[in-house]
CSV table of N, CA and C in Angstrom, one decimal:
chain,number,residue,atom,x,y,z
A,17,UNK,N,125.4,19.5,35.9
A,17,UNK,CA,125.0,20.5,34.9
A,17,UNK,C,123.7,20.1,34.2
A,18,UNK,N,123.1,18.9,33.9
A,18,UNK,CA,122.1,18.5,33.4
A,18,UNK,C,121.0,18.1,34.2
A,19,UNK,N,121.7,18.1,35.8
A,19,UNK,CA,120.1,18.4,36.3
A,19,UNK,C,119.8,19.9,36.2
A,20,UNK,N,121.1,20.8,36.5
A,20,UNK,CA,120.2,21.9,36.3
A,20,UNK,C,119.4,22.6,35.1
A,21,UNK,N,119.6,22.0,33.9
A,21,UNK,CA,119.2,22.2,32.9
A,21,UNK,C,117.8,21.9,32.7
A,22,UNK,N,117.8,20.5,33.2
A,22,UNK,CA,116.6,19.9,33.1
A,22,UNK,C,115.2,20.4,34.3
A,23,UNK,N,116.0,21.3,35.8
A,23,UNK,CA,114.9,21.6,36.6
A,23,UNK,C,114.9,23.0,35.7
A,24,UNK,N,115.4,23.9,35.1
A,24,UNK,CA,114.7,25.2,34.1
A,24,UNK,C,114.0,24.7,33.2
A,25,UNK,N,114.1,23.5,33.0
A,25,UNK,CA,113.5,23.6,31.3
A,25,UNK,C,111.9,23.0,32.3
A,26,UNK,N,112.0,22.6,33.5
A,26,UNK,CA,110.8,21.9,34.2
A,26,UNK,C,110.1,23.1,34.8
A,27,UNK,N,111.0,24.0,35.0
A,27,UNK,CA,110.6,25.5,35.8
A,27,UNK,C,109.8,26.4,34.8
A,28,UNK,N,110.6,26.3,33.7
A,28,UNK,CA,110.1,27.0,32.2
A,28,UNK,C,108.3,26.0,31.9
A,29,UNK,N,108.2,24.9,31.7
A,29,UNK,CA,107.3,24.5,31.4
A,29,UNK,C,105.7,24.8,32.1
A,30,UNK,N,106.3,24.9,33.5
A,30,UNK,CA,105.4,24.8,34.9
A,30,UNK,C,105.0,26.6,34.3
A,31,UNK,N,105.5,27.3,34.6
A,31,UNK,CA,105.9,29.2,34.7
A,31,UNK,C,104.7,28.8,33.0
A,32,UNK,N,105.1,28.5,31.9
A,32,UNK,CA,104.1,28.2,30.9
A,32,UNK,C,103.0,28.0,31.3
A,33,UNK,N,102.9,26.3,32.0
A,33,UNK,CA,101.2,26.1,32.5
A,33,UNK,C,100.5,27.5,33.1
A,34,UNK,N,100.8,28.0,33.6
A,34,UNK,CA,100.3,28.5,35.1
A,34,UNK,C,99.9,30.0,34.0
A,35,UNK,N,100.8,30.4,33.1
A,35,UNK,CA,100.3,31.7,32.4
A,35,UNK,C,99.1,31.0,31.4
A,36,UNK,N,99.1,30.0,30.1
A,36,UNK,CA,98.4,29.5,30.0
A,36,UNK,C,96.8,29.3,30.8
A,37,UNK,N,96.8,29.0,32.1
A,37,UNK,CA,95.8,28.8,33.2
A,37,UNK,C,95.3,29.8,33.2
A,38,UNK,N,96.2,30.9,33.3
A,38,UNK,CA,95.5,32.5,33.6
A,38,UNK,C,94.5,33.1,32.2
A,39,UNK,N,95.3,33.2,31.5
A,39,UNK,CA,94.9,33.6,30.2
A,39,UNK,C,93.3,32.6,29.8
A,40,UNK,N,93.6,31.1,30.4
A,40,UNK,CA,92.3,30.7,29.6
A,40,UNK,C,91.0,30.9,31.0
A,41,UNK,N,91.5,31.0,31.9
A,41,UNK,CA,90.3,31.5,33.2
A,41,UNK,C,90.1,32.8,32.8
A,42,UNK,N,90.7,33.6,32.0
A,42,UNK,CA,90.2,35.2,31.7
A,42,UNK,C,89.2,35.5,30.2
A,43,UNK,N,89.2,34.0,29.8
A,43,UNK,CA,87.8,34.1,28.8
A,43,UNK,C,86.4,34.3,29.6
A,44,UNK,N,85.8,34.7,28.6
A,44,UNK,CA,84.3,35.0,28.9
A,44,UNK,C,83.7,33.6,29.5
A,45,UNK,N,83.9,33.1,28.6
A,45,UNK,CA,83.1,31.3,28.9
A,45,UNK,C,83.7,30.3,29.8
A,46,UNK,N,83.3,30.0,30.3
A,46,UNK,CA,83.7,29.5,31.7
A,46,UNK,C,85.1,27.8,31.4
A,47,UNK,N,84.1,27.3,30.2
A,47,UNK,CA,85.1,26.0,30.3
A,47,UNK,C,86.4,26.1,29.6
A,48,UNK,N,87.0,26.8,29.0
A,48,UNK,CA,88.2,27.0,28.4
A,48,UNK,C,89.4,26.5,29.6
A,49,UNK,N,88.9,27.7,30.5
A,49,UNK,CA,89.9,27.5,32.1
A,49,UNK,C,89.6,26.5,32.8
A,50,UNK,N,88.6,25.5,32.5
A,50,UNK,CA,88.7,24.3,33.2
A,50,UNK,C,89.7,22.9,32.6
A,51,UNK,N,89.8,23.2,31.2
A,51,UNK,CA,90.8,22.6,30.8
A,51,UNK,C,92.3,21.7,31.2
A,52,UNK,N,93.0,22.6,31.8
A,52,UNK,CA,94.4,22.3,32.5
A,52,UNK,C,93.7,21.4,33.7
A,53,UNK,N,92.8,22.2,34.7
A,53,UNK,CA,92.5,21.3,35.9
A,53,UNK,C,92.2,19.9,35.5
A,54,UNK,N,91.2,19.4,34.3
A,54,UNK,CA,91.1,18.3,34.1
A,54,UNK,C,92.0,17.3,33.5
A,55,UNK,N,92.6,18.0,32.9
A,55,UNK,CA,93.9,17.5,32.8
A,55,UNK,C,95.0,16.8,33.4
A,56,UNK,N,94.8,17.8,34.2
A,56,UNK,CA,96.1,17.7,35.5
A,56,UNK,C,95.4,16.3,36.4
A,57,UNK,N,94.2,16.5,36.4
A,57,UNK,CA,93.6,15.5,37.4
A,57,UNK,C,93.4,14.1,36.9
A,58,UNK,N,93.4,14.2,35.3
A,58,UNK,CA,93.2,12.8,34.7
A,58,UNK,C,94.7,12.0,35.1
A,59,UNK,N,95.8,12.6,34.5
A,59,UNK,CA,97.6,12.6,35.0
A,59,UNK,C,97.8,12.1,36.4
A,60,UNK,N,97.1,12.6,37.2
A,60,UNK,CA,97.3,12.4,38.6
A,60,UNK,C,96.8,10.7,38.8
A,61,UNK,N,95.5,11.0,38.0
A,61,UNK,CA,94.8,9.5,38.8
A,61,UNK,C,95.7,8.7,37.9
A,62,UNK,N,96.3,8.4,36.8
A,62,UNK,CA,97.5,7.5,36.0
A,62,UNK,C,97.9,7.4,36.9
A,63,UNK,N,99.0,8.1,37.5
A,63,UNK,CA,100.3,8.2,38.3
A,63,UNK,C,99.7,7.2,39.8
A,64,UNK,N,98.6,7.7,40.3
A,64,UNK,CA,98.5,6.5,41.3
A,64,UNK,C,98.3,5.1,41.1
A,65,UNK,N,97.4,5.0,39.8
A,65,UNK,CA,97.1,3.9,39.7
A,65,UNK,C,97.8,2.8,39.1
A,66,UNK,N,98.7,3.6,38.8
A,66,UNK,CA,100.0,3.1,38.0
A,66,UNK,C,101.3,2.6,38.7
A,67,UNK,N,101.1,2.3,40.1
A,67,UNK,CA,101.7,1.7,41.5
A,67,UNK,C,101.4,0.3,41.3
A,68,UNK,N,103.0,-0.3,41.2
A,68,UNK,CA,103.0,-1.9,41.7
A,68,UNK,C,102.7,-2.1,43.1
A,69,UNK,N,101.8,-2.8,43.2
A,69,UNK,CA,101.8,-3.6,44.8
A,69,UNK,C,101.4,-2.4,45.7
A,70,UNK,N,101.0,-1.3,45.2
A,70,UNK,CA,100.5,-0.2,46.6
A,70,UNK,C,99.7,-0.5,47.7
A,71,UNK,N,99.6,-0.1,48.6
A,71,UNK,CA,98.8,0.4,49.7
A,71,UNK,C,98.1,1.5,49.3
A,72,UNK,N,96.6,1.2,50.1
A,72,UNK,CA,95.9,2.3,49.9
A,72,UNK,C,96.3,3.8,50.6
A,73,UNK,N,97.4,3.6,51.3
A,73,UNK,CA,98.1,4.8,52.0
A,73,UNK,C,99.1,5.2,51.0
A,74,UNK,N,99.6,4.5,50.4
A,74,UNK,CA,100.9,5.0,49.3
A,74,UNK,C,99.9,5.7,48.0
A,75,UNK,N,99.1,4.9,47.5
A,75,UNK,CA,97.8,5.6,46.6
A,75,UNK,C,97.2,6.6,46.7
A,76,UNK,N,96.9,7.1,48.2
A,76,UNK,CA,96.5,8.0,48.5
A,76,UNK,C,97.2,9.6,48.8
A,77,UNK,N,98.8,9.3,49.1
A,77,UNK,CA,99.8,10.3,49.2
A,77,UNK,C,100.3,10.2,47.7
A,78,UNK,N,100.1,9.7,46.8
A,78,UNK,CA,100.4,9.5,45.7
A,78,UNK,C,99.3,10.6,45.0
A,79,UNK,N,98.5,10.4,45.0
A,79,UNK,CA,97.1,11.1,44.5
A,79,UNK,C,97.3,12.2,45.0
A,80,UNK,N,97.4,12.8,46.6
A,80,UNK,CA,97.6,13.9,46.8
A,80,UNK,C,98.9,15.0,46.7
A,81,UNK,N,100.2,14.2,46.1
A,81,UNK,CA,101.0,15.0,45.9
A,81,UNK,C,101.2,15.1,44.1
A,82,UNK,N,100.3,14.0,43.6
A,82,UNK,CA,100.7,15.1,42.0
A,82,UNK,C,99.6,15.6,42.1
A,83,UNK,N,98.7,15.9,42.9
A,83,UNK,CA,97.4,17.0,42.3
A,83,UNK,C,98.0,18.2,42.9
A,84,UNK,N,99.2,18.7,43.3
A,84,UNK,CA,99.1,19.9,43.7
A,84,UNK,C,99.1,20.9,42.5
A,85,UNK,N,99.4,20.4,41.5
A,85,UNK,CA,99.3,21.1,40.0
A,85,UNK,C,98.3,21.8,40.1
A,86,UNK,N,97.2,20.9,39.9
A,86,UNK,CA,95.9,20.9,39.9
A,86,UNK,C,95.2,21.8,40.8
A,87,UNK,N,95.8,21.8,42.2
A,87,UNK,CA,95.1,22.6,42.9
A,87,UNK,C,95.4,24.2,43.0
A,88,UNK,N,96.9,24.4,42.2
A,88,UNK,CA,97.2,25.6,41.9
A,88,UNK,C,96.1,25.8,40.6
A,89,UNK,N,95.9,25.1,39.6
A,89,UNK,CA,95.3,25.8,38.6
A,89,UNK,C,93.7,25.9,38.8
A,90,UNK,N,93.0,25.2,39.6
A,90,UNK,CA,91.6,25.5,40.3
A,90,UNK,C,91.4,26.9,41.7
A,91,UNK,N,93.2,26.7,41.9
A,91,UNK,CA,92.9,28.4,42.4
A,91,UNK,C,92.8,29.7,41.8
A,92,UNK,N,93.3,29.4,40.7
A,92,UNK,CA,94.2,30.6,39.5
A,92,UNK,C,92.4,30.7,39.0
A,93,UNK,N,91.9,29.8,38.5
A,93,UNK,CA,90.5,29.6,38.0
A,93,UNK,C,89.5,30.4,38.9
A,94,UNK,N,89.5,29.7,40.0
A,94,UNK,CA,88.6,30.1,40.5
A,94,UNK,C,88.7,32.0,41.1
A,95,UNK,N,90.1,32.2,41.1
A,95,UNK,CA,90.4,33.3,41.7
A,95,UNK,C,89.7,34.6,40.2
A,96,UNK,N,90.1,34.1,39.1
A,96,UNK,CA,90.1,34.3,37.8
A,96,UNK,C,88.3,35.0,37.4
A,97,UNK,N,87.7,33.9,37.9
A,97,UNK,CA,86.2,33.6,37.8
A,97,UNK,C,85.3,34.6,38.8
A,98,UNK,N,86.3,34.7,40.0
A,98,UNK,CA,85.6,35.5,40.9
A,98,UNK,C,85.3,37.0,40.2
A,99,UNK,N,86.7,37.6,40.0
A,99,UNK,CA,86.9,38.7,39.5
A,99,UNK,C,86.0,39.2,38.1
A,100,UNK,N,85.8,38.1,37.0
A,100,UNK,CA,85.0,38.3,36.2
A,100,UNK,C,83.3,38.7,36.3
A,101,UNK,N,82.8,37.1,37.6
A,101,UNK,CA,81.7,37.6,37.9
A,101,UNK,C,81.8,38.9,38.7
A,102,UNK,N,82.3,39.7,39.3
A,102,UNK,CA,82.1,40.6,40.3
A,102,UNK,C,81.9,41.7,39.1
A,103,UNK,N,83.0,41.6,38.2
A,103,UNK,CA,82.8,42.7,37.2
A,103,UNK,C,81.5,42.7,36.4
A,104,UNK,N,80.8,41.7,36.3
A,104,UNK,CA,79.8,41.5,35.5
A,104,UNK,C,78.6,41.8,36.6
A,105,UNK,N,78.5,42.1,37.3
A,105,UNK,CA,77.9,42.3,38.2
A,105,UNK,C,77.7,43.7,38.9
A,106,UNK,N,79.1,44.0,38.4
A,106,UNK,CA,79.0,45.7,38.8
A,106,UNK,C,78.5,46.8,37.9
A,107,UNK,N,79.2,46.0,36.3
A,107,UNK,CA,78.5,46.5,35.0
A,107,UNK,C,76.8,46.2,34.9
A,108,UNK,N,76.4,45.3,35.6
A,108,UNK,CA,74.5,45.0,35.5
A,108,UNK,C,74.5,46.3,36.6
A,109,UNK,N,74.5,46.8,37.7
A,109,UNK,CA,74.4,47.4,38.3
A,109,UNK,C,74.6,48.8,37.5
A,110,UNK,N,75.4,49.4,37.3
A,110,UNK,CA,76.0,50.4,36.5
A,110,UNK,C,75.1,50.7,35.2
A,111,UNK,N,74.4,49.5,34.7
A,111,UNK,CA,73.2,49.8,33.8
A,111,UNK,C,71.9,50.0,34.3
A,112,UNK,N,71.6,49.5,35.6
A,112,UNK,CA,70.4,49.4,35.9
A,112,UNK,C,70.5,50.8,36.5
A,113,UNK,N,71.2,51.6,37.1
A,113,UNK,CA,71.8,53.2,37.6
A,113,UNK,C,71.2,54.2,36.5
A,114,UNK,N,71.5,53.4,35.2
A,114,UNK,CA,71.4,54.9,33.8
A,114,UNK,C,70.1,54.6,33.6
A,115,UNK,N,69.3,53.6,33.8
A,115,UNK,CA,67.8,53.7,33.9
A,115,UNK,C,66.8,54.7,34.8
């Protein structure tokens, strides 16, 4: 019963990040939404380097399995960022039209 508690309350936190991510990639200014990624990625490099006795193969699957965080929130970003510039770009177009 208390693992299941504990994978919601990890499911609830994660389901947070990831709205958080959205919300701050939908500001105007670009570095708000880079936040979480650098974050995620400082966490990551702890967690490797923070190996007794590793191999640079254990370090390196180490590295690559807690960045998956990370690589969801540099998608969410970057997906985030596309949509902004395109709009900002449609609006420059859409004024250069009423000229």
């Amino acid at each position: 019963m208390e693992e299941l508690v504990l994978l919601l309350i990890g499911l609830l936190i994660i389901v947070g990040i990831i709205v958080l991510q959205i919300s701050l990639s939908k500001q105007v200014n670009k570095w708000p939404g880079l936040i979480l990624p650098i974050i995620s990625l400082f966490f990551s490099m702890i967690i490797s380097f923070n190996l007794l006795n590793p191999s640079i193969i254990e370090v390196i699957i180490t590295f690559l399995v807690s960045n998956i965080l990370t690589t969801i929130l540099i998608v969410i970003y970057f997906t985030h960022r596309g949509k902004i510039i395109k709009k900002k770009q449609i609006d420059k177009m859409n004024i250069l039209d009423l000229e």
